Structures are given as C-alpha cells and as structure tokens.
CSV table of C-alpha atoms in Angstrom, one decimal:
chain,number,residue,atom,x,y,z
A,3,MET,CA,-9.2,-36.0,-110.8
A,4,LYS,CA,-7.6,-34.4,-113.9
A,5,ILE,CA,-7.4,-30.7,-114.0
A,6,THR,CA,-8.2,-29.2,-117.4
A,7,ARG,CA,-7.9,-25.5,-118.4
A,8,GLU,CA,-9.3,-25.5,-122.0
A,9,LYS,CA,-12.4,-23.3,-121.3
A,10,TRP,CA,-10.4,-21.1,-119.0
A,11,GLN,CA,-7.9,-20.3,-121.7
A,12,THR,CA,-9.7,-20.6,-125.0
A,13,ASN,CA,-13.2,-19.3,-124.0
A,14,PHE,CA,-12.1,-17.0,-121.2
A,15,SER,CA,-14.9,-14.4,-121.6
A,16,GLU,CA,-17.5,-17.1,-121.5
A,17,TRP,CA,-15.7,-18.8,-118.5
A,18,PHE,CA,-15.5,-15.5,-116.6
A,19,GLU,CA,-19.1,-14.6,-117.0
A,20,TRP,CA,-20.2,-18.1,-116.0
A,21,VAL,CA,-18.0,-18.0,-112.9
A,22,LEU,CA,-19.3,-14.5,-111.8
A,23,LYS,CA,-22.9,-15.5,-112.2
A,24,GLU,CA,-23.0,-19.1,-111.1
A,25,GLY,CA,-20.4,-18.6,-108.3
A,26,GLU,CA,-22.5,-15.6,-107.1
A,27,PHE,CA,-19.7,-13.1,-107.2
A,28,TYR,CA,-21.2,-10.3,-109.3
A,29,ASP,CA,-24.4,-10.0,-111.3
A,30,TYR,CA,-23.7,-8.3,-114.6
A,31,GLY,CA,-25.9,-7.5,-117.6
A,32,ARG,CA,-29.3,-7.9,-115.9
A,33,TYR,CA,-29.4,-4.5,-114.1
A,34,PRO,CA,-31.2,-2.3,-116.7
A,35,VAL,CA,-28.2,0.1,-117.4
A,36,LYS,CA,-25.5,-1.0,-119.7
A,37,GLY,CA,-21.9,-1.4,-118.4
A,38,VAL,CA,-22.8,-1.7,-114.7
A,39,GLY,CA,-23.0,-4.6,-112.3
A,40,VAL,CA,-24.1,-5.5,-108.8
A,41,TRP,CA,-21.7,-6.9,-106.2
A,42,LEU,CA,-23.2,-9.9,-104.6
A,43,PRO,CA,-22.3,-10.7,-100.9
A,44,TYR,CA,-19.7,-13.3,-101.8
A,45,GLY,CA,-17.9,-11.1,-104.3
A,46,PHE,CA,-18.3,-8.0,-102.1
A,47,LYS,CA,-16.3,-9.8,-99.4
A,48,ILE,CA,-13.4,-10.2,-101.9
A,49,ARG,CA,-13.8,-6.5,-102.8
A,50,ARG,CA,-13.6,-5.6,-99.2
A,51,ALA,CA,-10.4,-7.6,-98.6
A,52,VAL,CA,-8.8,-5.8,-101.5
A,53,THR,CA,-9.9,-2.3,-100.3
A,54,ASP,CA,-8.8,-3.2,-96.7
A,55,LEU,CA,-5.4,-4.1,-98.0
A,56,ILE,CA,-4.8,-1.0,-100.1
A,57,ARG,CA,-6.2,1.2,-97.2
A,58,ASN,CA,-3.7,-0.4,-94.8
A,59,LEU,CA,-0.8,0.2,-97.2
A,60,LEU,CA,-1.8,3.8,-97.9
A,61,ASP,CA,-2.5,4.6,-94.3
A,62,SER,CA,0.8,3.2,-93.2
A,63,THR,CA,2.6,5.5,-95.6
A,64,GLY,CA,1.1,8.7,-94.5
A,65,HIS,CA,-1.9,8.9,-96.9
A,66,GLU,CA,-5.2,10.3,-95.6
A,67,GLU,CA,-8.6,9.2,-96.8
A,68,VAL,CA,-11.1,11.7,-98.0
A,69,LEU,CA,-14.4,11.7,-99.8
A,70,PHE,CA,-15.2,14.2,-102.6
A,71,PRO,CA,-18.5,14.9,-104.2
A,72,MET,CA,-19.5,12.8,-107.2
A,73,LEU,CA,-20.6,15.9,-109.2
A,74,ILE,CA,-18.1,18.2,-110.9
A,75,PRO,CA,-19.1,21.5,-112.5
A,76,GLU,CA,-18.4,21.7,-116.2
A,77,ASP,CA,-16.3,24.9,-115.8
A,78,LEU,CA,-14.1,23.1,-113.2
A,79,LEU,CA,-13.6,20.1,-115.4
A,80,ARG,CA,-12.7,22.2,-118.4
A,81,ARG,CA,-10.1,24.3,-116.6
A,82,GLU,CA,-7.3,21.9,-117.8
A,83,SER,CA,-7.9,21.6,-121.6
A,84,GLU,CA,-5.6,18.7,-122.2
A,85,HIS,CA,-7.2,16.8,-119.4
A,86,ILE,CA,-10.8,17.3,-120.5
A,87,ARG,CA,-9.9,16.4,-124.1
A,88,GLY,CA,-8.7,13.1,-122.8
A,89,PHE,CA,-12.0,12.4,-121.1
A,90,GLU,CA,-14.5,14.4,-123.1
A,91,GLY,CA,-16.0,11.5,-125.1
A,92,GLU,CA,-16.5,9.5,-121.8
A,93,VAL,CA,-18.1,12.1,-119.6
A,94,TYR,CA,-21.7,11.6,-118.3
A,95,TRP,CA,-23.4,15.0,-117.9
A,96,VAL,CA,-26.2,15.9,-115.6
A,97,THR,CA,-28.2,18.7,-117.2
A,98,LYS,CA,-31.6,18.8,-115.3
A,99,GLY,CA,-32.6,19.0,-111.7
A,100,GLY,CA,-36.2,17.7,-111.6
A,101,LYS,CA,-37.9,19.5,-114.5
A,102,ASP,CA,-35.6,22.5,-114.5
A,103,ASP,CA,-32.5,22.9,-116.7
A,104,LEU,CA,-29.4,23.4,-114.6
A,105,ASP,CA,-27.5,26.7,-114.9
A,106,VAL,CA,-24.2,24.7,-115.0
A,107,LYS,CA,-23.8,21.3,-116.4
A,108,LEU,CA,-22.5,18.8,-113.9
A,109,ALA,CA,-20.2,15.9,-114.7
A,110,LEU,CA,-20.4,12.5,-113.0
A,111,ARG,CA,-16.8,12.2,-111.8
A,112,PRO,CA,-14.6,10.5,-114.4
A,113,THR,CA,-11.6,11.1,-112.1
A,114,SER,CA,-10.8,13.8,-109.6
A,115,GLU,CA,-7.7,15.8,-110.5
A,116,THR,CA,-9.6,19.0,-111.1
A,117,SER,CA,-11.9,18.9,-108.1
A,118,ILE,CA,-9.1,17.9,-105.7
A,119,THR,CA,-6.7,20.6,-107.1
A,120,PHE,CA,-9.4,23.2,-106.6
A,121,MET,CA,-10.0,22.3,-103.0
A,122,GLU,CA,-6.2,22.0,-102.3
A,123,SER,CA,-5.9,25.6,-103.5
A,124,LEU,CA,-8.2,26.6,-100.7
A,125,TRP,CA,-6.6,24.5,-98.0
A,126,ILE,CA,-2.8,24.7,-98.7
A,127,SER,CA,-0.7,27.8,-98.9
A,128,SER,CA,2.8,26.9,-97.6
A,129,TYR,CA,5.6,24.4,-98.1
A,130,LYS,CA,5.2,23.7,-94.3
A,131,GLN,CA,2.0,21.8,-95.1
A,132,LEU,CA,3.7,19.5,-97.7
A,133,PRO,CA,3.9,16.8,-98.8
A,134,LYS,CA,0.2,16.1,-98.6
A,135,LYS,CA,-1.2,12.7,-99.6
A,136,TYR,CA,-4.9,12.1,-100.0
A,137,TYR,CA,-6.9,9.1,-101.3
A,138,GLN,CA,-10.5,8.0,-101.8
A,139,ILE,CA,-12.2,4.8,-102.8
A,140,VAL,CA,-15.3,5.8,-104.9
A,141,SER,CA,-17.4,5.2,-108.0
A,142,VAL,CA,-16.3,6.9,-111.2
A,143,PHE,CA,-18.3,7.0,-114.4
A,144,ARG,CA,-17.0,6.8,-118.0
A,145,TYR,CA,-19.2,6.4,-121.0
A,146,GLU,CA,-17.3,3.4,-122.4
A,147,THR,CA,-18.4,3.0,-126.1
A,148,LYS,CA,-16.5,-0.3,-126.7
A,149,ALA,CA,-18.0,-3.6,-125.8
A,150,THR,CA,-18.4,-3.6,-122.0
A,151,ARG,CA,-17.2,-6.5,-119.9
A,152,PRO,CA,-18.0,-7.3,-116.3
A,153,MET,CA,-15.4,-5.8,-113.9
A,154,ILE,CA,-13.0,-5.3,-116.8
A,155,ARG,CA,-14.6,-2.6,-119.0
A,156,LEU,CA,-17.4,-0.8,-117.2
A,157,ARG,CA,-19.3,2.5,-117.4
A,158,GLU,CA,-19.4,2.7,-113.6
A,159,LEU,CA,-16.2,1.6,-111.8
A,160,THR,CA,-17.4,1.0,-108.2
A,161,THR,CA,-14.0,0.2,-106.7
A,162,PHE,CA,-11.9,3.1,-108.0
A,163,LYS,CA,-9.0,4.0,-105.6
A,164,GLU,CA,-7.4,7.3,-106.5
A,165,ALA,CA,-4.6,8.8,-104.6
A,166,HIS,CA,-3.6,12.5,-105.1
A,167,THR,CA,-0.5,14.0,-103.7
A,168,LEU,CA,1.0,17.5,-103.5
A,169,HIS,CA,4.7,18.5,-103.3
A,170,GLU,CA,6.9,21.5,-103.2
A,171,THR,CA,9.2,20.4,-105.9
A,172,TYR,CA,9.3,18.2,-109.1
A,173,GLU,CA,11.9,16.0,-107.4
A,174,ASP,CA,9.8,15.3,-104.4
A,175,ALA,CA,6.8,14.4,-106.6
A,176,GLU,CA,9.1,12.1,-108.5
A,177,ARG,CA,10.1,10.5,-105.1
A,178,GLN,CA,6.3,10.0,-104.5
A,179,VAL,CA,6.0,8.3,-107.9
A,180,LYS,CA,8.6,5.8,-106.8
A,181,GLU,CA,6.9,5.3,-103.4
A,182,ALA,CA,3.5,4.7,-105.2
A,183,VAL,CA,5.2,2.1,-107.4
A,184,GLU,CA,6.6,0.3,-104.3
A,185,ILE,CA,3.1,0.4,-102.6
A,186,TYR,CA,1.5,-1.2,-105.7
A,187,LYS,CA,4.3,-3.8,-105.9
A,188,LYS,CA,3.6,-4.8,-102.3
A,189,PHE,CA,-0.2,-4.7,-103.0
A,190,PHE,CA,-0.1,-7.0,-106.0
A,191,ASP,CA,2.6,-9.2,-104.4
A,192,GLU,CA,0.4,-9.7,-101.4
A,193,LEU,CA,-2.5,-10.6,-103.6
A,194,GLY,CA,-0.4,-13.0,-105.8
A,195,ILE,CA,-1.1,-11.1,-109.0
A,196,PRO,CA,1.9,-11.1,-111.4
A,197,TYR,CA,2.7,-7.9,-113.3
A,198,VAL,CA,5.0,-6.0,-115.5
A,199,ILE,CA,5.7,-2.3,-114.9
A,200,SER,CA,6.1,0.0,-118.0
A,201,LYS,CA,6.5,3.6,-118.7
A,202,ARG,CA,3.6,4.4,-121.0
A,203,PRO,CA,4.5,6.1,-124.3
A,204,ASP,CA,3.9,9.8,-124.6
A,205,TRP,CA,0.9,9.4,-126.8
A,206,ASP,CA,-0.8,7.1,-124.3
A,207,LYS,CA,0.0,8.8,-121.0
A,208,PHE,CA,-2.7,10.0,-118.7
A,209,ALA,CA,-4.3,13.2,-120.0
A,210,GLY,CA,-2.5,16.1,-118.2
A,211,ALA,CA,0.5,14.0,-117.0
A,212,VAL,CA,4.2,14.5,-117.5
A,213,TYR,CA,4.5,10.8,-117.6
A,214,THR,CA,2.6,7.6,-116.7
A,215,ILE,CA,3.8,4.4,-115.1
A,216,ALA,CA,1.5,1.4,-115.5
A,217,PHE,CA,1.1,-2.1,-114.1
A,218,ASP,CA,-0.2,-4.7,-116.5
A,219,THR,CA,-1.0,-8.4,-116.1
A,220,ILE,CA,-1.6,-11.2,-118.6
A,221,MET,CA,-5.1,-12.8,-118.4
A,222,PRO,CA,-5.8,-16.5,-119.2
A,223,ASP,CA,-6.6,-15.7,-122.9
A,224,SER,CA,-3.2,-14.0,-123.2
A,225,ARG,CA,-4.7,-10.5,-123.5
A,226,VAL,CA,-3.1,-7.9,-121.3
A,227,MET,CA,-5.0,-6.0,-118.7
A,228,GLN,CA,-4.0,-2.7,-117.1
A,229,ILE,CA,-4.4,-3.1,-113.3
A,230,GLY,CA,-2.8,0.1,-111.9
A,231,THR,CA,-1.3,3.4,-113.0
A,232,VAL,CA,0.9,6.1,-111.4
A,233,HIS,CA,1.1,9.6,-112.9
A,234,HIS,CA,3.6,12.4,-112.4
A,235,LEU,CA,1.4,15.4,-113.0
A,236,GLY,CA,4.0,18.2,-112.7
A,237,GLN,CA,2.4,21.6,-112.4
A,238,HIS,CA,-0.2,21.1,-115.1
A,239,PHE,CA,-3.2,21.3,-112.8
A,240,THR,CA,-1.9,23.8,-110.3
A,241,LYS,CA,-1.1,26.2,-113.1
A,242,VAL,CA,-4.5,26.2,-114.6
A,243,PHE,CA,-6.0,26.9,-111.1
A,244,ASP,CA,-3.3,29.6,-110.5
A,245,PHE,CA,-2.6,27.7,-107.3
A,246,LYS,CA,0.7,28.8,-105.7
A,247,ILE,CA,2.3,28.1,-102.4
A,248,GLN,CA,5.0,29.9,-100.4
A,249,LYS,CA,8.3,28.0,-100.7
A,250,LYS,CA,11.2,27.9,-98.2
A,251,ASP,CA,12.9,30.8,-99.8
A,252,GLY,CA,9.8,32.9,-99.5
A,253,SER,CA,8.9,32.9,-103.2
A,254,LEU,CA,5.6,31.8,-104.6
A,255,GLU,CA,5.5,28.8,-106.9
A,256,TYR,CA,3.1,26.3,-108.3
A,257,PRO,CA,3.3,23.0,-106.4
A,258,HIS,CA,3.8,19.6,-108.1
A,259,GLN,CA,1.3,16.7,-108.0
A,260,THR,CA,1.0,13.0,-108.6
A,261,SER,CA,-2.0,10.7,-108.8
A,262,TYR,CA,-2.3,6.9,-108.9
A,263,GLY,CA,-5.2,4.5,-109.2
A,264,ILE,CA,-6.6,1.0,-109.2
A,265,SER,CA,-10.1,-0.3,-110.0
A,266,ASP,CA,-12.5,-3.3,-110.1
A,267,ARG,CA,-10.0,-4.9,-112.5
A,268,VAL,CA,-7.9,-6.0,-109.4
A,269,VAL,CA,-10.8,-8.2,-108.3
A,270,ALA,CA,-11.3,-9.5,-111.9
A,271,ALA,CA,-7.6,-10.5,-111.9
A,272,LEU,CA,-7.9,-12.2,-108.5
A,273,ILE,CA,-10.8,-14.3,-109.8
A,274,ALA,CA,-9.3,-15.1,-113.2
A,275,ILE,CA,-5.6,-15.5,-112.7
A,276,ASN,CA,-5.6,-18.9,-111.0
A,277,GLY,CA,-8.4,-20.8,-112.6
A,278,ASP,CA,-9.3,-24.1,-114.4
A,279,ASP,CA,-12.4,-25.5,-116.0
A,280,HIS,CA,-14.0,-26.1,-112.6
A,281,GLY,CA,-13.9,-22.4,-111.8
A,282,PRO,CA,-11.5,-20.0,-110.0
A,283,VAL,CA,-9.0,-20.9,-107.3
A,284,LEU,CA,-9.1,-18.0,-104.8
A,285,ASN,CA,-5.9,-17.0,-103.0
A,286,PRO,CA,-6.5,-17.9,-99.3
A,287,LYS,CA,-5.5,-14.3,-98.4
A,288,ILE,CA,-8.6,-12.9,-99.9
A,289,ALA,CA,-11.0,-15.9,-100.0
A,290,PRO,CA,-14.2,-15.1,-98.0
A,291,ILE,CA,-14.4,-18.7,-97.0
A,292,LYS,CA,-11.1,-20.6,-96.4
A,293,VAL,CA,-12.6,-24.0,-95.8
A,294,VAL,CA,-15.9,-25.7,-96.7
A,295,ILE,CA,-16.9,-28.8,-94.8
A,296,ILE,CA,-19.1,-31.3,-96.7
A,297,PRO,CA,-20.8,-34.1,-94.7
A,298,ILE,CA,-20.9,-37.4,-96.5
A,299,PRO,CA,-24.3,-38.9,-95.4
A,300,ALA,CA,-24.6,-42.4,-94.2
A,301,LYS,CA,-27.7,-44.7,-94.4
A,302,ASP,CA,-28.9,-44.4,-90.9
A,303,ASP,CA,-29.9,-41.3,-88.9
A,304,GLU,CA,-27.8,-42.1,-85.8
A,305,THR,CA,-24.6,-42.1,-87.9
A,306,ASN,CA,-25.6,-39.0,-89.7
A,307,LYS,CA,-26.1,-37.3,-86.4
A,308,LYS,CA,-22.5,-38.3,-85.4
A,309,ILE,CA,-21.2,-37.0,-88.7
A,310,THR,CA,-23.1,-33.6,-88.3
A,311,ASP,CA,-21.8,-33.2,-84.7
A,312,TYR,CA,-18.2,-34.0,-85.9
A,313,CYS,CA,-18.5,-31.4,-88.7
A,314,ASP,CA,-19.8,-28.8,-86.2
A,315,GLY,CA,-16.8,-29.5,-84.0
A,316,ILE,CA,-14.4,-29.0,-86.9
A,317,ALA,CA,-16.0,-25.8,-88.0
A,318,GLU,CA,-16.1,-24.4,-84.5
A,319,GLU,CA,-12.4,-25.1,-84.0
A,320,LEU,CA,-11.3,-23.6,-87.3
A,321,ASN,CA,-13.4,-20.4,-86.8
A,322,LYS,CA,-12.1,-20.1,-83.2
A,323,ASN,CA,-8.6,-20.0,-84.8
A,324,SER,CA,-9.6,-17.3,-87.3
A,325,ILE,CA,-9.9,-19.7,-90.2
A,326,ASN,CA,-13.3,-18.9,-91.8
A,327,ALA,CA,-15.1,-22.2,-92.3
A,328,VAL,CA,-18.7,-23.1,-93.3
A,329,ILE,CA,-20.6,-26.4,-93.4
A,330,ASP,CA,-22.8,-27.2,-96.3
A,331,LYS,CA,-25.7,-28.9,-94.7
A,332,ASN,CA,-28.1,-28.5,-97.6
A,333,PRO,CA,-30.2,-31.7,-97.6
A,334,GLU,CA,-31.5,-31.1,-101.1
A,335,LYS,CA,-28.0,-31.5,-102.7
A,336,THR,CA,-25.8,-34.5,-103.1
A,337,PRO,CA,-22.1,-34.3,-102.0
A,338,GLY,CA,-21.2,-34.2,-105.8
A,339,GLU,CA,-23.4,-31.2,-106.3
A,340,LYS,CA,-21.9,-29.5,-103.4
A,341,PHE,CA,-18.3,-30.2,-104.6
A,342,TYR,CA,-19.3,-28.6,-107.9
A,343,ILE,CA,-20.6,-25.3,-106.5
A,344,TRP,CA,-17.8,-24.9,-103.9
A,345,GLU,CA,-15.2,-25.5,-106.6
A,346,LEU,CA,-16.9,-22.9,-108.7
A,347,LYS,CA,-16.7,-20.5,-105.8
A,348,GLY,CA,-12.9,-21.2,-105.6
A,349,VAL,CA,-12.8,-22.1,-101.9
A,350,PRO,CA,-9.2,-23.1,-101.2
A,351,LEU,CA,-9.8,-26.1,-99.0
A,352,ARG,CA,-12.6,-28.7,-98.8
A,353,ILE,CA,-13.1,-31.1,-95.9
A,354,GLU,CA,-15.1,-34.2,-96.5
A,355,ILE,CA,-16.5,-36.0,-93.4
A,356,GLY,CA,-18.2,-39.4,-93.5
A,357,GLN,CA,-18.5,-42.4,-91.3
A,358,ARG,CA,-14.9,-43.5,-91.8
A,359,GLU,CA,-13.6,-40.1,-90.6
A,360,VAL,CA,-15.8,-40.2,-87.5
A,361,ASN,CA,-14.8,-43.8,-86.7
A,362,ASN,CA,-11.1,-43.1,-87.2
A,363,ASN,CA,-11.1,-39.6,-85.7
A,364,THR,CA,-9.6,-38.3,-88.9
A,365,VAL,CA,-10.2,-35.4,-91.3
A,366,TYR,CA,-10.0,-35.7,-95.1
A,367,ILE,CA,-8.8,-32.5,-96.7
A,368,LYS,CA,-8.8,-31.6,-100.5
A,369,ARG,CA,-6.9,-28.7,-102.0
A,370,ARG,CA,-8.8,-26.7,-104.6
A,371,ASP,CA,-5.7,-25.9,-106.7
A,372,THR,CA,-4.4,-29.4,-107.2
A,373,LEU,CA,-7.6,-31.4,-106.3
A,374,GLN,CA,-5.2,-33.6,-104.2
A,375,GLY,CA,-6.5,-35.0,-100.9
A,376,ILE,CA,-4.9,-36.1,-97.7
A,377,SER,CA,-6.2,-37.7,-94.5
A,378,ILE,CA,-4.9,-36.3,-91.2
A,379,GLN,CA,-5.6,-37.0,-87.5
A,380,ARG,CA,-8.2,-34.8,-86.0
A,381,SER,CA,-5.7,-33.4,-83.5
A,382,GLU,CA,-3.6,-32.0,-86.4
A,383,LEU,CA,-6.5,-30.0,-87.8
A,384,VAL,CA,-5.6,-26.3,-87.2
A,385,LYS,CA,-1.9,-26.8,-87.8
A,386,LYS,CA,-2.3,-28.7,-91.0
A,387,VAL,CA,-5.1,-26.5,-92.4
A,388,SER,CA,-3.0,-23.4,-91.7
A,389,GLU,CA,0.0,-25.0,-93.4
A,390,LEU,CA,-2.0,-26.0,-96.4
A,391,LEU,CA,-3.5,-22.5,-96.8
A,392,MET,CA,-0.1,-21.0,-96.7
A,393,ASN,CA,1.2,-23.5,-99.3
A,394,ILE,CA,-1.7,-22.8,-101.6
A,395,SER,CA,-1.1,-19.1,-101.4
A,396,GLU,CA,2.6,-19.5,-102.2
A,397,ASP,CA,2.0,-22.0,-105.0
A,398,LEU,CA,-0.7,-19.9,-106.6
A,399,LYS,CA,1.6,-16.9,-106.7
A,400,LYS,CA,4.5,-19.0,-108.0
A,401,ASN,CA,2.4,-20.6,-110.7
A,402,ALA,CA,0.9,-17.3,-111.8
A,403,TRP,CA,4.3,-15.7,-112.2
A,404,GLU,CA,5.6,-18.7,-114.1
A,405,MET,CA,2.7,-18.6,-116.5
A,406,MET,CA,3.0,-14.9,-117.1
A,407,LYS,CA,6.8,-15.0,-117.7
A,408,SER,CA,6.2,-17.8,-120.2
A,409,LYS,CA,4.1,-15.4,-122.2
A,410,ILE,CA,6.6,-12.6,-122.4
A,411,ILE,CA,8.7,-13.1,-125.6
A,412,TYR,CA,11.6,-11.0,-126.9
A,413,THR,CA,12.4,-10.8,-130.6
A,414,ASP,CA,14.3,-8.4,-132.9
A,415,ASP,CA,12.3,-9.7,-135.9
A,416,LEU,CA,9.3,-7.7,-136.8
A,417,ASP,CA,7.5,-10.6,-138.7
A,418,GLU,CA,8.0,-12.8,-135.6
A,419,ALA,CA,6.5,-10.1,-133.4
A,420,LYS,CA,3.5,-9.8,-135.7
A,421,LYS,CA,2.9,-13.5,-135.8
A,422,THR,CA,3.2,-13.9,-132.0
A,423,LEU,CA,0.7,-11.1,-131.4
A,424,GLU,CA,-1.7,-12.5,-134.0
A,425,ASN,CA,-1.6,-15.7,-132.1
A,426,ARG,CA,-2.3,-13.8,-128.8
A,427,SER,CA,0.7,-15.2,-127.1
A,428,GLY,CA,1.0,-12.4,-124.4
A,429,ILE,CA,3.6,-9.6,-124.4
A,430,VAL,CA,6.2,-9.1,-127.1
A,431,GLU,CA,9.3,-7.0,-126.4
A,432,VAL,CA,11.3,-5.6,-129.3
A,433,PRO,CA,14.3,-3.3,-129.6
A,434,TRP,CA,13.3,0.4,-130.3
A,435,CYS,CA,15.1,3.6,-131.2
A,436,GLY,CA,13.0,5.6,-128.7
A,437,GLU,CA,11.2,7.7,-131.3
A,438,ASN,CA,7.4,8.1,-131.0
A,439,ASP,CA,7.0,7.7,-134.8
A,440,CYS,CA,8.4,4.3,-134.7
A,441,GLY,CA,6.3,3.3,-131.7
A,442,LEU,CA,3.1,4.4,-133.4
A,443,LYS,CA,4.2,2.6,-136.6
A,444,LEU,CA,4.7,-0.5,-134.5
A,445,GLU,CA,1.1,-0.3,-133.2
A,446,GLU,CA,-0.1,0.0,-136.8
A,447,LEU,CA,2.1,-2.8,-138.2
A,448,THR,CA,1.3,-5.3,-135.5
A,449,ASN,CA,-2.4,-4.2,-134.9
A,450,SER,CA,-1.6,-4.2,-131.2
A,451,ARG,CA,-1.0,-1.7,-128.4
A,452,VAL,CA,2.3,-0.4,-127.2
A,453,LEU,CA,2.5,-0.8,-123.4
A,454,GLY,CA,5.7,1.2,-123.2
A,455,SER,CA,9.2,0.6,-122.1
A,456,PRO,CA,10.2,-1.4,-119.0
A,457,TYR,CA,10.3,0.8,-115.9
A,458,ASP,CA,12.2,-1.2,-113.4
A,459,SER,CA,14.2,-3.6,-115.6
A,460,SER,CA,16.2,-3.3,-118.7
A,461,ARG,CA,17.4,-5.5,-121.5
A,462,ASP,CA,20.8,-4.9,-123.2
A,463,VAL,CA,20.0,-3.6,-126.7
A,464,SER,CA,23.4,-1.9,-127.3
A,465,ASN,CA,24.0,-4.1,-130.3
A,466,LYS,CA,20.5,-4.1,-131.6
A,467,SER,CA,18.6,-2.1,-134.2
A,468,CYS,CA,15.1,-0.7,-134.0
A,469,VAL,CA,12.7,-3.2,-135.6
A,470,VAL,CA,11.1,-0.4,-137.6
A,471,CYS,CA,13.7,2.1,-138.8
A,472,LYS,CA,16.8,0.0,-138.2
A,473,LYS,CA,18.6,2.8,-136.4
A,474,PRO,CA,20.5,1.8,-133.2
A,475,ALA,CA,18.1,0.7,-130.5
A,476,LYS,CA,18.0,2.8,-127.3
A,477,ASP,CA,15.4,0.9,-125.3
A,478,THR,CA,12.9,-2.0,-125.4
A,479,LEU,CA,9.3,-1.5,-126.3
A,480,ARG,CA,6.4,-3.8,-125.1
A,481,LEU,CA,3.5,-4.7,-127.4
A,482,ALA,CA,0.4,-6.7,-126.6
A,483,LYS,CA,-3.3,-7.3,-127.4
A,484,THR,CA,-5.1,-5.6,-124.6
A,485,TYR,CA,-8.6,-5.2,-123.1
C-alpha cells in the first residue's frame, strides 16, 4: 500500500484535529470553555508515559517532586515587576468567594517562580542546604488571546512540568542550566523528537530571566514549535523577596535560581512528528498498545473458533513478555474497518490471523510506519516482535531527524531568507552582527520570529556580514514561522 503524506503536510491543523478526535486521544473544542481539552484514556496513557519518563530523569538527578497551590495572591505575583509584566495580559484572576468579594485577588497559577521563591525563603537559610532542586507536574492557566489549538496553544496546560532550583552562586546555577539542557536532550532523544537548541534573544527571554535556552522542533507544516525552555534567573526573584542565605564565608547573599519547563506540546509532537495520511505512527516506547491482533474471519464457525483461540494464545504470550497487545474481536466491524481505526491510533504493529496462519502455524505482522508485512513462524513471535518494535523506534527517530535537518536552511541573502520563510520551509539561519536592533529588524523584514542563536553548535561566520547592517557577523541567528 502506498504511503501518502499530503494531508499530513498541507492540511496539518485539520489532520491533527481529526487524529485527536477520531483516534480518541483528546477531546478538544466540545467542553464549554475555550482553550481547554479533555484527555481520553488512550491519550492519557501517552501522557503518563511522558510524565513517567521525565520523572525518572529528574528523580535520578537529585530533583524532588513537590506540589504547590494553584492560587497565587496578587501581591505575591506582583513582587517581581518584570515578571508580572510578562504575564499580566494572560493571568486569570479569582475575585469572588461565593457571593463575597475577596480581600485579595488570587491568580490561577501562570507559572510558579514567585510562589516557590516565597516558600524557599522560609525553608532555606544556609549554603549547606544547597543546591536544592524541586519540580512539579501541574496545570497552569494563561489567557491565550490568539487562536487556540489543541495541545499546542491552550488556556489550561494540564501537563506543565516546571523545575525550580536554588544555588549559592551564579556559576553553580549556570552549571544547573547545562544539566537541565542535558536532561532535556536525553528526554527528547528517548522520545525520538528532533530539536534545535537556541539561546533566545534578549527581547524574547522569559520574563525575569538573565537568559533563556529553548528547544524547538519543526512540525509537519514546517512551522516551528517550542517544546522546552531552560532559564537562568540569577538573583531577580530572590532580591525582590529579600531572600538571603548564609554563604561559606559567613556573609549573607541572595541565592541564584534556574527554572525549566515542558508542556502538553511534547505529546502533540509525539503524535504529529511521524505521521501520514492514515494517521500518526506512535513510537513504540510510548505507544499504549504495541500490537493489535486482527482475526480474519472464515466462513464456518469451527474455523473461526480456531482463529480466535490462536489469537488468544498470541496475545497471552506477548502480554506475558511485557509487550502490550490487544485483540479486536468486534463482530460489527470488518477487518478493513479495523485496519483503518488502528492505523489512525498509530499502533506500531498489526498482526493478522486467518485460516492460513492457523493451518501453517505462522503469524503475519505488518509495520505501521512502512505498511510492509512479513510472515513468521509462531515460535519466533516474541523475538521477532521485539526486534520489529526496536527497529520501528530507531527508524522513526532517524526519519524525524532527517526530515527536520532537511528543513533547516542557511543563507547570507536576505531576499532568499524572506522567500524561504514565506514558503514556510522550516528554519532559516543567517549571519548576524549580534545587535538586538538588527535582530528585531529581521523579524520585521521577514515577518517571522527570531528563535535565537545556536546554543550547542556554531557555524563559521568569520568572513560573513550581517544580513541587515552588513557589519561583520559575530553569530548565526535562527528565524522561523512559529506557533
């Protein structure tokens, strides 16, 4: 069967909403509040696989999980003026309790730097308690005024992992930034999501941060989506809370902080990154169901009983070996209808069992990513299925990286950069003098967003000129159409 990707690439938004609804991942737009969605059981299992992975990575690097209140008093949120200015237009306010006006307005948590810093100031007084690394996985609320999109642009982010760390020195906080970047690289690599890492420009860093490092991926429609951020916060928040610790030399000083987060967008990327016109292709590492078994009915009841028993035996053996498998025994649907729905759900492997397989003691297996099928002996089942799942995972990761790299273009010609971005061809890298004015001018001239300069890779621009001012280039700047 030929694999097509026309809808996936050219009508991605429509494709994505179709997949989420018909594949029963996530119900969006029908709950009577704009910008929120409901995780359905199938999608929630993917979400749980993602949160389990990040929990394991954080726990293994000395982070401790906490759970802070959702409500933040207005005076607490406003303590850091730069921070609240960055979020003020997005805050949801609670002003009544029952019929009574509240004495203090309460914000639904947009992020937790202020509330966590406040509590840290009560808990921590000495360098001996540092470094301290907390994280939580919670809902955050932002009054998003742009067009909302399921999982991608929401007013309630239900899978917001935020880590907050505290350090004696700026240098130790900077070491933590590097550790956070490495944690996220392992996280996205394990999930098979390709990325670029950029240092955001000063005008687009997190409100209250010294600097921001961001992970971005390219979606099927060539728009770029931010999937993770890491912020060095310096002493901004500890100063406004007059929060000091005793240092090794006995002096009192404001400690330094970092914060870093991911959101529902990780699940969106997992569903979208490896897709085709049949639906998504889920990475076996996070697929709730690894194998679906489809009985191919015969004309007589006795043979059908043998087919069903044979399917039961296959499912039992796979599940016993920790390969999650289900049998679709729905008598109301034809095999073709079942193929359609399970492809739409992105299940990595499909096993088809009919009279021929029962008679020959074989198993027919079809890969979701290539739609190629093979027949194996029944005795090879677990070994071959395990091998295929590993191959699919590796192939999906490889293909995703190749596709993304093909959409990163370097040019020192401004007109070519503008044309490329107008055609939504991914990320454009250009030589840049390093001045904010030229970066902002580039956003205006190309009608795109500056992602920043490469964080962990560099391009030789020693003999290049800035595409805006023509002064000698000092760095590379990334531009893209974004969500």
